[in-house]
Amino acid sequence: MGAMNAIISASELASELAGEHPPVLLDVRWQLSTATANGEPFDGRAEYLAGHIPGAVFVDLDKELASAPGERGRHPLPDLGVFGAAMRRAGVSAGRPVVVYDGGLGWGAARAWWLLRWTGHPDVRVLDGGLPAWAGPLETSVPSPAEGDFEPVPAASGALDADGAAALARSGVLLDARAGERYRGEVEPIDRVGGHIPGAVSAPTTENVGPDGRFRPAEELAARFKELGVSADTPVGVYCGSGVSGAHEVLALAVAGIPADLYVGSWSEWSSDPSRPVAVGPDPQ
């Protein structure tokens, strides 16, 4: 999953949408916080209905790209029946390219990208920069695409559980995509305890993009990950709080040409079990 098939620019998307074989377009607007600046809960569907790229179908991250919160974390893997039905409803078919976008942060789109790739779709890209990068028209009507034929089949690799993440922290490189202060355990606004998985390396995913929300060039990303200990033959895994921003870091690694696994349960699952070890401070161990 290299740069050529991981992301797409807004101009490239406009060209493809105007072509004879346009991609399926998914709108995955989502926010980590349940409230916006004015105190109202964020409503991705309402944002979508207020204006979206023509032809895009809304996908609900919390309900269709994840199961209910529980012992496996805040955004555990979705029920494959629910996920597959949502994708087919949106028109997703195995033989047709898919492009995913969100409100600009990139996390929600990356979660959909990762799930589709992990379950077997061969051609999924994320709109670099999200909706703010789109200069074309928006529409408010809701499309009714023909039913797709995509049947999700999980890959044998690519997704880590807690034990796999712990093992990778010892045998390869496990990247923590959260903010540095959460990694160090200085603050923890959501989970039971702060800190990180012993051996994990702090690598905030926010540092993979520029001020405009678009990914840094592939060579810059490759250099960044090399500084963090990633080499061509290094097994790499990523986790975050609940498997959403971590997917964005997996996408950044793909842009750099580096395959990586995702620990979907992430810190929300790891920290929920008091028997699991927790490291604090800037040192991985």
C-alpha atoms as an extended CHARMM CRD file, in Angstrom:
* protein
*
       285  EXT
         1         1  MET       CA              0.0000000000        0.0000000000        0.0000000000  PROA      1               0.0000000000
         2         2  GLY       CA              2.3750000000        2.6540000000       -1.2410000000  PROA      2               0.0000000000
         3         3  ALA       CA              1.8820000000        6.3300000000       -1.9230000000  PROA      3               0.0000000000
         4         4  MET       CA              0.5310000000        5.7630000000       -5.4110000000  PROA      4               0.0000000000
         5         5  ASN       CA             -2.5600000000        3.9310000000       -4.1570000000  PROA      5               0.0000000000
         6         6  ALA       CA             -2.9760000000        5.2290000000       -0.6080000000  PROA      6               0.0000000000
         7         7  ILE       CA             -3.9870000000        8.8600000000       -1.1510000000  PROA      7               0.0000000000
         8         8  ILE       CA             -5.4350000000       10.9950000000       -3.9320000000  PROA      8               0.0000000000
         9         9  SER       CA             -5.3400000000       14.7580000000       -4.4490000000  PROA      9               0.0000000000
        10        10  ALA       CA             -8.4980000000       16.8360000000       -4.8640000000  PROA      10              0.0000000000
        11        11  SER       CA             -7.6420000000       17.6340000000       -8.4900000000  PROA      11              0.0000000000
        12        12  GLU       CA             -7.0740000000       13.9550000000       -9.2590000000  PROA      12              0.0000000000
        13        13  LEU       CA            -10.3750000000       13.0860000000       -7.6200000000  PROA      13              0.0000000000
        14        14  ALA       CA            -12.2370000000       15.7160000000       -9.6470000000  PROA      14              0.0000000000
        15        15  SER       CA            -10.7620000000       14.2710000000      -12.8210000000  PROA      15              0.0000000000
        16        16  GLU       CA            -11.7190000000       10.7110000000      -11.9000000000  PROA      16              0.0000000000
        17        17  LEU       CA            -15.2540000000       11.6850000000      -10.8940000000  PROA      17              0.0000000000
        18        18  ALA       CA            -15.7000000000       13.2710000000      -14.3260000000  PROA      18              0.0000000000
        19        19  GLY       CA            -14.4130000000       10.1530000000      -16.0820000000  PROA      19              0.0000000000
        20        20  GLU       CA            -16.2080000000        7.1180000000      -17.4480000000  PROA      20              0.0000000000
        21        21  HSD       CA            -15.4800000000        4.9740000000      -14.3890000000  PROA      21              0.0000000000
        22        22  PRO       CA            -15.7600000000        7.1960000000      -11.3070000000  PROA      22              0.0000000000
        23        23  PRO       CA            -14.8130000000        5.7790000000       -7.8960000000  PROA      23              0.0000000000
        24        24  VAL       CA            -17.2790000000        5.0860000000       -5.1250000000  PROA      24              0.0000000000
        25        25  LEU       CA            -17.0990000000        8.0500000000       -2.7590000000  PROA      25              0.0000000000
        26        26  LEU       CA            -17.5230000000        7.6810000000        1.0120000000  PROA      26              0.0000000000
        27        27  ASP       CA            -17.9540000000       10.5720000000        3.4700000000  PROA      27              0.0000000000
        28        28  VAL       CA            -16.7520000000        9.5990000000        6.9730000000  PROA      28              0.0000000000
        29        29  ARG       CA            -16.9650000000       12.8430000000        8.9050000000  PROA      29              0.0000000000
        30        30  TRP       CA            -16.2420000000       12.1910000000       12.5750000000  PROA      30              0.0000000000
        31        31  GLN       CA            -14.6920000000       13.8700000000       15.6030000000  PROA      31              0.0000000000
        32        32  LEU       CA            -13.0270000000       12.3860000000       18.6580000000  PROA      32              0.0000000000
        33        33  SER       CA            -14.7710000000       14.8750000000       20.9100000000  PROA      33              0.0000000000
        34        34  THR       CA            -18.5040000000       14.4470000000       21.4310000000  PROA      34              0.0000000000
        35        35  ALA       CA            -18.9860000000       18.2100000000       21.5370000000  PROA      35              0.0000000000
        36        36  THR       CA            -18.1520000000       21.0540000000       19.2150000000  PROA      36              0.0000000000
        37        37  ALA       CA            -16.9540000000       24.5280000000       20.1650000000  PROA      37              0.0000000000
        38        38  ASN       CA            -20.5010000000       25.7520000000       20.7330000000  PROA      38              0.0000000000
        39        39  GLY       CA            -21.2710000000       22.8500000000       23.0710000000  PROA      39              0.0000000000
        40        40  GLU       CA            -23.4450000000       20.8920000000       20.6670000000  PROA      40              0.0000000000
        41        41  PRO       CA            -22.5810000000       17.2330000000       20.0090000000  PROA      41              0.0000000000
        42        42  PHE       CA            -20.8030000000       16.7170000000       16.6990000000  PROA      42              0.0000000000
        43        43  ASP       CA            -23.1370000000       15.1550000000       14.1480000000  PROA      43              0.0000000000
        44        44  GLY       CA            -21.2970000000       13.8240000000       11.1120000000  PROA      44              0.0000000000
        45        45  ARG       CA            -24.5080000000       12.9670000000        9.2770000000  PROA      45              0.0000000000
        46        46  ALA       CA            -25.8260000000       16.5130000000        9.7450000000  PROA      46              0.0000000000
        47        47  GLU       CA            -22.5370000000       17.8900000000        8.4210000000  PROA      47              0.0000000000
        48        48  TYR       CA            -22.8700000000       15.5630000000        5.4250000000  PROA      48              0.0000000000
        49        49  LEU       CA            -26.4540000000       16.6540000000        4.7340000000  PROA      49              0.0000000000
        50        50  ALA       CA            -25.4000000000       20.3080000000        4.8650000000  PROA      50              0.0000000000
        51        51  GLY       CA            -23.0370000000       19.7290000000        1.9340000000  PROA      51              0.0000000000
        52        52  HSD       CA            -20.8910000000       16.9300000000        0.5530000000  PROA      52              0.0000000000
        53        53  ILE       CA            -18.9280000000       16.0750000000       -2.5570000000  PROA      53              0.0000000000
        54        54  PRO       CA            -21.4430000000       15.0810000000       -5.2640000000  PROA      54              0.0000000000
        55        55  GLY       CA            -22.1750000000       11.3800000000       -5.2020000000  PROA      55              0.0000000000
        56        56  ALA       CA            -20.6970000000       10.7250000000       -1.7610000000  PROA      56              0.0000000000
        57        57  VAL       CA            -22.4910000000        8.4030000000        0.6570000000  PROA      57              0.0000000000
        58        58  PHE       CA            -22.2450000000        8.9910000000        4.4140000000  PROA      58              0.0000000000
        59        59  VAL       CA            -20.7080000000        6.2480000000        6.5720000000  PROA      59              0.0000000000
        60        60  ASP       CA            -21.1310000000        6.3340000000       10.3550000000  PROA      60              0.0000000000
        61        61  LEU       CA            -17.7970000000        5.5020000000       11.9920000000  PROA      61              0.0000000000
        62        62  ASP       CA            -19.2110000000        4.6980000000       15.4310000000  PROA      62              0.0000000000
        63        63  LYS       CA            -21.9840000000        2.4360000000       14.1280000000  PROA      63              0.0000000000
        64        64  GLU       CA            -20.6220000000        0.9700000000       10.8800000000  PROA      64              0.0000000000
        65        65  LEU       CA            -16.8310000000        1.0230000000       11.2300000000  PROA      65              0.0000000000
        66        66  ALA       CA            -16.7420000000       -0.1360000000       14.8540000000  PROA      66              0.0000000000
        67        67  SER       CA            -18.6240000000       -2.2720000000       17.3410000000  PROA      67              0.0000000000
        68        68  ALA       CA            -20.0390000000       -0.9280000000       20.5770000000  PROA      68              0.0000000000
        69        69  PRO       CA            -17.4570000000        0.1410000000       23.1910000000  PROA      69              0.0000000000
        70        70  GLY       CA            -16.5000000000       -2.5330000000       25.6940000000  PROA      70              0.0000000000
        71        71  GLU       CA            -13.6540000000       -4.7210000000       26.8890000000  PROA      71              0.0000000000
        72        72  ARG       CA            -12.0380000000       -4.5870000000       23.4300000000  PROA      72              0.0000000000
        73        73  GLY       CA            -11.8460000000       -0.7910000000       23.4870000000  PROA      73              0.0000000000
        74        74  ARG       CA            -13.8360000000        2.2540000000       22.4630000000  PROA      74              0.0000000000
        75        75  HSD       CA            -13.8240000000        1.4390000000       18.7340000000  PROA      75              0.0000000000
        76        76  PRO       CA            -13.3500000000       -2.3150000000       18.4020000000  PROA      76              0.0000000000
        77        77  LEU       CA            -13.5500000000       -4.0460000000       15.0570000000  PROA      77              0.0000000000
        78        78  PRO       CA            -17.0500000000       -3.8690000000       13.5780000000  PROA      78              0.0000000000
        79        79  ASP       CA            -19.2990000000       -6.8430000000       13.0900000000  PROA      79              0.0000000000
        80        80  LEU       CA            -18.3930000000       -7.8930000000        9.5600000000  PROA      80              0.0000000000
        81        81  GLY       CA            -22.0350000000       -8.3450000000        8.6360000000  PROA      81              0.0000000000
        82        82  VAL       CA            -22.8330000000       -4.7700000000        9.6390000000  PROA      82              0.0000000000
        83        83  PHE       CA            -19.7010000000       -3.4200000000        7.9500000000  PROA      83              0.0000000000
        84        84  GLY       CA            -20.2620000000       -5.3590000000        4.7490000000  PROA      84              0.0000000000
        85        85  ALA       CA            -23.9060000000       -4.2810000000        4.5230000000  PROA      85              0.0000000000
        86        86  ALA       CA            -22.9140000000       -0.6410000000        5.0160000000  PROA      86              0.0000000000
        87        87  MET       CA            -20.3060000000       -0.8590000000        2.2860000000  PROA      87              0.0000000000
        88        88  ARG       CA            -22.6760000000       -2.5410000000       -0.1860000000  PROA      88              0.0000000000
        89        89  ARG       CA            -25.3640000000        0.0370000000        0.6190000000  PROA      89              0.0000000000
        90        90  ALA       CA            -22.8280000000        2.7210000000       -0.3070000000  PROA      90              0.0000000000
        91        91  GLY       CA            -22.1860000000        1.0010000000       -3.6330000000  PROA      91              0.0000000000
        92        92  VAL       CA            -18.8330000000       -0.5600000000       -2.7830000000  PROA      92              0.0000000000
        93        93  SER       CA            -17.8730000000       -3.4000000000       -5.1090000000  PROA      93              0.0000000000
        94        94  ALA       CA            -14.6360000000       -5.3440000000       -5.3040000000  PROA      94              0.0000000000
        95        95  GLY       CA            -13.9560000000       -4.2730000000       -8.8750000000  PROA      95              0.0000000000
        96        96  ARG       CA            -14.5230000000       -0.5320000000       -8.4460000000  PROA      96              0.0000000000
        97        97  PRO       CA            -12.1220000000        1.9630000000       -6.8300000000  PROA      97              0.0000000000
        98        98  VAL       CA            -13.1360000000        3.6300000000       -3.5700000000  PROA      98              0.0000000000
        99        99  VAL       CA            -12.1680000000        7.0960000000       -2.3300000000  PROA      99              0.0000000000
       100       100  VAL       CA            -12.8100000000        8.0820000000        1.2860000000  PROA      100             0.0000000000
       101       101  TYR       CA            -12.7650000000       11.5610000000        2.8140000000  PROA      101             0.0000000000
       102       102  ASP       CA            -13.6780000000       13.3020000000        6.0520000000  PROA      102             0.0000000000
       103       103  GLY       CA            -13.7600000000       16.8200000000        7.4380000000  PROA      103             0.0000000000
       104       104  GLY       CA            -10.0210000000       17.3150000000        7.0930000000  PROA      104             0.0000000000
       105       105  LEU       CA             -8.4290000000       15.6390000000       10.1060000000  PROA      105             0.0000000000
       106       106  GLY       CA             -8.0550000000       12.4210000000        8.1530000000  PROA      106             0.0000000000
       107       107  TRP       CA             -8.6460000000       10.0310000000       11.0490000000  PROA      107             0.0000000000
       108       108  GLY       CA            -12.1680000000        8.8990000000       10.1360000000  PROA      108             0.0000000000
       109       109  ALA       CA            -11.2640000000        8.4450000000        6.4850000000  PROA      109             0.0000000000
       110       110  ALA       CA             -8.1670000000        6.4710000000        7.4380000000  PROA      110             0.0000000000
       111       111  ARG       CA            -10.2450000000        4.1220000000        9.6130000000  PROA      111             0.0000000000
       112       112  ALA       CA            -12.5020000000        3.3240000000        6.6160000000  PROA      112             0.0000000000
       113       113  TRP       CA             -9.4590000000        2.9640000000        4.3360000000  PROA      113             0.0000000000
       114       114  TRP       CA             -7.7700000000        0.5460000000        6.7230000000  PROA      114             0.0000000000
       115       115  LEU       CA            -10.8850000000       -1.5790000000        7.2440000000  PROA      115             0.0000000000
       116       116  LEU       CA            -11.5890000000       -1.8750000000        3.5340000000  PROA      116             0.0000000000
       117       117  ARG       CA             -7.9920000000       -2.7940000000        2.7630000000  PROA      117             0.0000000000
       118       118  TRP       CA             -7.7630000000       -5.2520000000        5.6570000000  PROA      118             0.0000000000
       119       119  THR       CA            -10.9620000000       -6.9870000000        4.5470000000  PROA      119             0.0000000000
       120       120  GLY       CA             -9.8400000000       -7.4060000000        0.9730000000  PROA      120             0.0000000000
       121       121  HSD       CA            -10.7190000000       -4.3870000000       -1.1430000000  PROA      121             0.0000000000
       122       122  PRO       CA             -7.8560000000       -3.8930000000       -3.6210000000  PROA      122             0.0000000000
       123       123  ASP       CA             -8.2340000000       -0.1900000000       -4.4570000000  PROA      123             0.0000000000
       124       124  VAL       CA             -8.9830000000        2.3130000000       -1.6930000000  PROA      124             0.0000000000
       125       125  ARG       CA             -7.5650000000        5.8200000000       -1.3810000000  PROA      125             0.0000000000
       126       126  VAL       CA             -8.0230000000        8.7230000000        1.0180000000  PROA      126             0.0000000000
       127       127  LEU       CA             -8.6130000000       12.2650000000       -0.2220000000  PROA      127             0.0000000000
       128       128  ASP       CA             -5.4980000000       14.1010000000        0.9340000000  PROA      128             0.0000000000
       129       129  GLY       CA             -6.5800000000       17.0510000000        3.0700000000  PROA      129             0.0000000000
       130       130  GLY       CA            -10.1940000000       15.9230000000        3.2190000000  PROA      130             0.0000000000
       131       131  LEU       CA            -13.1650000000       18.0990000000        2.3630000000  PROA      131             0.0000000000
       132       132  PRO       CA            -11.2840000000       21.4080000000        2.9270000000  PROA      132             0.0000000000
       133       133  ALA       CA             -9.0050000000       20.4660000000        0.0060000000  PROA      133             0.0000000000
       134       134  TRP       CA            -11.9790000000       20.0760000000       -2.3420000000  PROA      134             0.0000000000
       135       135  ALA       CA            -12.4940000000       23.1340000000       -4.5380000000  PROA      135             0.0000000000
       136       136  GLY       CA            -15.4330000000       21.7740000000       -6.5240000000  PROA      136             0.0000000000
       137       137  PRO       CA            -19.1580000000       22.0360000000       -5.9060000000  PROA      137             0.0000000000
       138       138  LEU       CA            -21.0180000000       20.4560000000       -3.0070000000  PROA      138             0.0000000000
       139       139  GLU       CA            -24.4860000000       18.9600000000       -2.9870000000  PROA      139             0.0000000000
       140       140  THR       CA            -27.0960000000       18.3350000000       -0.3060000000  PROA      140             0.0000000000
       141       141  SER       CA            -29.1240000000       15.6020000000       -2.0180000000  PROA      141             0.0000000000
       142       142  VAL       CA            -28.5570000000       12.0380000000       -0.8540000000  PROA      142             0.0000000000
       143       143  PRO       CA            -27.5910000000        9.6530000000       -3.6530000000  PROA      143             0.0000000000
       144       144  SER       CA            -29.0240000000        6.1540000000       -4.0100000000  PROA      144             0.0000000000
       145       145  PRO       CA            -26.2270000000        4.0990000000       -5.5440000000  PROA      145             0.0000000000
       146       146  ALA       CA            -26.7620000000        0.6420000000       -6.9190000000  PROA      146             0.0000000000
       147       147  GLU       CA            -26.0740000000       -2.0750000000       -4.3510000000  PROA      147             0.0000000000
       148       148  GLY       CA            -22.4260000000       -3.0960000000       -4.3100000000  PROA      148             0.0000000000
       149       149  ASP       CA            -21.0700000000       -6.6320000000       -4.1380000000  PROA      149             0.0000000000
       150       150  PHE       CA            -18.2260000000       -6.2290000000       -1.6280000000  PROA      150             0.0000000000
       151       151  GLU       CA            -17.9290000000       -9.1030000000        0.8620000000  PROA      151             0.0000000000
       152       152  PRO       CA            -15.3830000000       -8.3430000000        3.5910000000  PROA      152             0.0000000000
       153       153  VAL       CA            -12.9160000000      -11.1340000000        4.3480000000  PROA      153             0.0000000000
       154       154  PRO       CA            -10.3580000000      -10.3220000000        7.0750000000  PROA      154             0.0000000000
       155       155  ALA       CA             -6.7180000000      -10.7850000000        6.1550000000  PROA      155             0.0000000000
       156       156  ALA       CA             -4.5910000000      -13.2330000000        8.0950000000  PROA      156             0.0000000000
       157       157  SER       CA             -2.2990000000      -10.3800000000        9.0980000000  PROA      157             0.0000000000
       158       158  GLY       CA             -2.4760000000       -6.6180000000        9.5310000000  PROA      158             0.0000000000
       159       159  ALA       CA             -4.4710000000       -6.4480000000       12.7670000000  PROA      159             0.0000000000
       160       160  LEU       CA             -2.8510000000       -6.8470000000       16.1870000000  PROA      160             0.0000000000
       161       161  ASP       CA             -4.3660000000       -7.8970000000       19.4880000000  PROA      161             0.0000000000
       162       162  ALA       CA             -2.9440000000       -6.8860000000       22.8780000000  PROA      162             0.0000000000
       163       163  ASP       CA             -0.4990000000       -9.7870000000       23.0290000000  PROA      163             0.0000000000
       164       164  GLY       CA              0.6380000000       -9.1530000000       19.4620000000  PROA      164             0.0000000000
       165       165  ALA       CA              1.2310000000       -5.4810000000       20.2010000000  PROA      165             0.0000000000
       166       166  ALA       CA              3.2770000000       -6.3200000000       23.2840000000  PROA      166             0.0000000000
       167       167  ALA       CA              5.3580000000       -8.8200000000       21.3160000000  PROA      167             0.0000000000
       168       168  LEU       CA              5.9410000000       -6.3540000000       18.4770000000  PROA      168             0.0000000000
       169       169  ALA       CA              7.1540000000       -3.7270000000       20.9420000000  PROA      169             0.0000000000
       170       170  ARG       CA              9.9580000000       -6.1780000000       21.7860000000  PROA      170             0.0000000000
       171       171  SER       CA             10.6970000000       -7.6530000000       18.3530000000  PROA      171             0.0000000000
       172       172  GLY       CA             10.0870000000       -4.6770000000       16.0500000000  PROA      172             0.0000000000
       173       173  VAL       CA              8.8140000000       -1.1160000000       16.3520000000  PROA      173             0.0000000000
       174       174  LEU       CA              5.4790000000       -0.2830000000       17.9550000000  PROA      174             0.0000000000
       175       175  LEU       CA              4.4830000000        3.3350000000       17.3410000000  PROA      175             0.0000000000
       176       176  ASP       CA              2.1440000000        5.2470000000       19.6490000000  PROA      176             0.0000000000
       177       177  ALA       CA              0.1820000000        7.7060000000       17.5020000000  PROA      177             0.0000000000
       178       178  ARG       CA             -1.3290000000        9.7000000000       20.3830000000  PROA      178             0.0000000000
       179       179  ALA       CA             -0.2090000000       13.1130000000       21.5790000000  PROA      179             0.0000000000
       180       180  GLY       CA              3.1090000000       13.0670000000       23.4170000000  PROA      180             0.0000000000
       181       181  GLU       CA              1.6340000000       14.1220000000       26.7590000000  PROA      181             0.0000000000
       182       182  ARG       CA             -0.7270000000       11.1340000000       26.7310000000  PROA      182             0.0000000000
       183       183  TYR       CA              2.1440000000        8.7950000000       25.8140000000  PROA      183             0.0000000000
       184       184  ARG       CA              4.1920000000       10.1340000000       28.7130000000  PROA      184             0.0000000000
       185       185  GLY       CA              1.2390000000        9.7950000000       31.0830000000  PROA      185             0.0000000000
       186       186  GLU       CA              1.1370000000       13.4930000000       31.9450000000  PROA      186             0.0000000000
       187       187  VAL       CA             -2.5520000000       13.7000000000       31.0560000000  PROA      187             0.0000000000
       188       188  GLU       CA             -5.1990000000       11.1180000000       30.2520000000  PROA      188             0.0000000000
       189       189  PRO       CA             -8.5720000000       12.6610000000       29.4430000000  PROA      189             0.0000000000
       190       190  ILE       CA            -10.3620000000        9.4660000000       28.4350000000  PROA      190             0.0000000000
       191       191  ASP       CA             -8.8790000000        6.1850000000       29.6310000000  PROA      191             0.0000000000
       192       192  ARG       CA             -8.4110000000        4.5980000000       33.0680000000  PROA      192             0.0000000000
       193       193  VAL       CA             -4.7130000000        5.3630000000       33.3250000000  PROA      193             0.0000000000
       194       194  GLY       CA             -2.1070000000        7.3380000000       31.3990000000  PROA      194             0.0000000000
       195       195  GLY       CA              1.1400000000        6.1230000000       29.8890000000  PROA      195             0.0000000000
       196       196  HSD       CA              2.0600000000        3.7320000000       27.0900000000  PROA      196             0.0000000000
       197       197  ILE       CA              2.6830000000        0.1080000000       26.2190000000  PROA      197             0.0000000000
       198       198  PRO       CA              6.2120000000       -0.7670000000       27.4170000000  PROA      198             0.0000000000
       199       199  GLY       CA              8.6290000000       -0.5660000000       24.5050000000  PROA      199             0.0000000000
       200       200  ALA       CA              6.3750000000        1.6080000000       22.3310000000  PROA      200             0.0000000000
       201       201  VAL       CA              7.8460000000        4.6930000000       20.6540000000  PROA      201             0.0000000000
       202       202  SER       CA              6.0660000000        8.0490000000       20.7220000000  PROA      202             0.0000000000
       203       203  ALA       CA              5.1020000000        9.1090000000       17.1940000000  PROA      203             0.0000000000
       204       204  PRO       CA              2.1430000000       11.5410000000       17.2040000000  PROA      204             0.0000000000
       205       205  THR       CA              0.2290000000       11.1780000000       13.9560000000  PROA      205             0.0000000000
       206       206  THR       CA             -0.3470000000       14.9380000000       13.8700000000  PROA      206             0.0000000000
       207       207  GLU       CA              3.3190000000       15.3010000000       12.8720000000  PROA      207             0.0000000000
       208       208  ASN       CA              2.6950000000       13.3820000000        9.6310000000  PROA      208             0.0000000000
       209       209  VAL       CA              0.7710000000       16.2570000000        8.0610000000  PROA      209             0.0000000000
       210       210  GLY       CA              1.3920000000       19.8970000000        7.2780000000  PROA      210             0.0000000000
       211       211  PRO       CA             -0.6190000000       22.9210000000        8.4530000000  PROA      211             0.0000000000
       212       212  ASP       CA             -3.1330000000       22.3210000000        5.6430000000  PROA      212             0.0000000000
       213       213  GLY       CA             -3.8650000000       18.7950000000        6.8620000000  PROA      213             0.0000000000
       214       214  ARG       CA             -2.2180000000       17.1650000000        3.8570000000  PROA      214             0.0000000000
       215       215  PHE       CA              0.4280000000       14.5110000000        4.2450000000  PROA      215             0.0000000000
       216       216  ARG       CA              4.0360000000       15.5170000000        4.1880000000  PROA      216             0.0000000000
       217       217  PRO       CA              5.9300000000       14.2730000000        1.0960000000  PROA      217             0.0000000000
       218       218  ALA       CA              6.7130000000       10.5670000000        1.0750000000  PROA      218             0.0000000000
       219       219  GLU       CA             10.4420000000       11.1180000000        1.4380000000  PROA      219             0.0000000000
       220       220  GLU       CA              9.9240000000       13.3100000000        4.5160000000  PROA      220             0.0000000000
       221       221  LEU       CA              7.6690000000       10.7170000000        6.0870000000  PROA      221             0.0000000000
       222       222  ALA       CA             10.1790000000        7.9590000000        5.3500000000  PROA      222             0.0000000000
       223       223  ALA       CA             12.9200000000       10.0360000000        7.0030000000  PROA      223             0.0000000000
       224       224  ARG       CA             10.7300000000       10.6550000000       10.0480000000  PROA      224             0.0000000000
       225       225  PHE       CA              9.9720000000        6.9770000000       10.5320000000  PROA      225             0.0000000000
       226       226  LYS       CA             13.6270000000        6.0810000000       10.0120000000  PROA      226             0.0000000000
       227       227  GLU       CA             14.5220000000        8.4080000000       12.8880000000  PROA      227             0.0000000000
       228       228  LEU       CA             11.9860000000        6.5140000000       15.0060000000  PROA      228             0.0000000000
       229       229  GLY       CA             13.7430000000        3.2190000000       14.3270000000  PROA      229             0.0000000000
       230       230  VAL       CA             11.8230000000        1.9630000000       11.3220000000  PROA      230             0.0000000000
       231       231  SER       CA             13.8880000000        0.3380000000        8.5970000000  PROA      231             0.0000000000
       232       232  ALA       CA             13.0040000000       -1.6360000000        5.4810000000  PROA      232             0.0000000000
       233       233  ASP       CA             13.0660000000       -4.9770000000        7.2920000000  PROA      233             0.0000000000
       234       234  THR       CA             11.5220000000       -3.8300000000       10.5900000000  PROA      234             0.0000000000
       235       235  PRO       CA              8.1160000000       -5.2160000000       11.5900000000  PROA      235             0.0000000000
       236       236  VAL       CA              6.0050000000       -2.1590000000       12.4100000000  PROA      236             0.0000000000
       237       237  GLY       CA              2.7890000000       -1.7550000000       14.3680000000  PROA      237             0.0000000000
       238       238  VAL       CA              0.7380000000        1.2580000000       15.4260000000  PROA      238             0.0000000000
       239       239  TYR       CA             -1.7310000000        1.9670000000       18.1990000000  PROA      239             0.0000000000
       240       240  CYS       CA             -3.4970000000        5.0720000000       19.4980000000  PROA      240             0.0000000000
       241       241  GLY       CA             -6.4080000000        5.6060000000       21.8410000000  PROA      241             0.0000000000
       242       242  SER       CA             -9.0030000000        3.4680000000       20.1050000000  PROA      242             0.0000000000
       243       243  GLY       CA             -7.7860000000        2.4740000000       16.6540000000  PROA      243             0.0000000000
       244       244  VAL       CA             -8.8030000000        5.6010000000       14.7240000000  PROA      244             0.0000000000
       245       245  SER       CA             -5.8570000000        8.0250000000       14.7280000000  PROA      245             0.0000000000
       246       246  GLY       CA             -3.6400000000        4.9360000000       14.6370000000  PROA      246             0.0000000000
       247       247  ALA       CA             -5.1670000000        4.0730000000       11.2600000000  PROA      247             0.0000000000
       248       248  HSD       CA             -4.0730000000        7.5190000000       10.1040000000  PROA      248             0.0000000000
       249       249  GLU       CA             -0.4930000000        6.6880000000       11.0920000000  PROA      249             0.0000000000
       250       250  VAL       CA             -0.7170000000        3.3720000000        9.2260000000  PROA      250             0.0000000000
       251       251  LEU       CA             -1.8280000000        5.4350000000        6.2240000000  PROA      251             0.0000000000
       252       252  ALA       CA              1.1400000000        7.7890000000        6.6580000000  PROA      252             0.0000000000
       253       253  LEU       CA              3.4460000000        4.7840000000        6.7330000000  PROA      253             0.0000000000
       254       254  ALA       CA              1.8030000000        3.5130000000        3.5460000000  PROA      254             0.0000000000
       255       255  VAL       CA              2.4430000000        6.8680000000        1.8780000000  PROA      255             0.0000000000
       256       256  ALA       CA              6.1010000000        6.3640000000        2.8320000000  PROA      256             0.0000000000
       257       257  GLY       CA              5.9900000000        2.8660000000        1.3430000000  PROA      257             0.0000000000
       258       258  ILE       CA              6.1340000000        1.0690000000        4.7140000000  PROA      258             0.0000000000
       259       259  PRO       CA              3.6040000000       -1.6540000000        5.5850000000  PROA      259             0.0000000000
       260       260  ALA       CA              2.3660000000       -1.6450000000        9.1720000000  PROA      260             0.0000000000
       261       261  ASP       CA             -0.1240000000       -3.4660000000       11.4020000000  PROA      261             0.0000000000
       262       262  LEU       CA             -2.7950000000       -1.7530000000       13.5020000000  PROA      262             0.0000000000
       263       263  TYR       CA             -3.6040000000       -2.6150000000       17.1180000000  PROA      263             0.0000000000
       264       264  VAL       CA             -7.3040000000       -1.8040000000       16.8790000000  PROA      264             0.0000000000
       265       265  GLY       CA             -8.1110000000       -2.0610000000       20.5910000000  PROA      265             0.0000000000
       266       266  SER       CA             -5.2370000000        0.3200000000       21.3000000000  PROA      266             0.0000000000
       267       267  TRP       CA             -4.7780000000        2.0940000000       24.6320000000  PROA      267             0.0000000000
       268       268  SER       CA             -8.4970000000        1.9850000000       25.4630000000  PROA      268             0.0000000000
       269       269  GLU       CA             -8.3090000000       -1.8230000000       25.5190000000  PROA      269             0.0000000000
       270       270  TRP       CA             -4.7840000000       -2.1490000000       26.9070000000  PROA      270             0.0000000000
       271       271  SER       CA             -5.3180000000        0.1940000000       29.8660000000  PROA      271             0.0000000000
       272       272  SER       CA             -8.6770000000       -1.3230000000       30.8160000000  PROA      272             0.0000000000
       273       273  ASP       CA             -6.9170000000       -4.4220000000       32.1940000000  PROA      273             0.0000000000
       274       274  PRO       CA             -5.0420000000       -3.5990000000       35.4440000000  PROA      274             0.0000000000
       275       275  SER       CA             -2.8090000000       -6.6460000000       34.9450000000  PROA      275             0.0000000000
       276       276  ARG       CA             -1.1840000000       -5.2030000000       31.8400000000  PROA      276             0.0000000000
       277       277  PRO       CA              2.0390000000       -3.2310000000       32.4120000000  PROA      277             0.0000000000
       278       278  VAL       CA              2.1160000000        0.5230000000       31.8720000000  PROA      278             0.0000000000
       279       279  ALA       CA              5.1670000000        2.6710000000       31.1800000000  PROA      279             0.0000000000
       280       280  VAL       CA              5.2640000000        6.4260000000       31.8220000000  PROA      280             0.0000000000
       281       281  GLY       CA              7.6340000000        9.2040000000       30.8620000000  PROA      281             0.0000000000
       282       282  PRO       CA              9.4940000000        9.8360000000       27.5990000000  PROA      282             0.0000000000
       283       283  ASP       CA             11.4560000000        6.5780000000       27.6350000000  PROA      283             0.0000000000
       284       284  PRO       CA              9.8310000000        3.6690000000       25.7380000000  PROA      284             0.0000000000
       285       285  GLN       CA             10.4820000000        1.2380000000       28.5940000000  PROA      285             0.0000000000
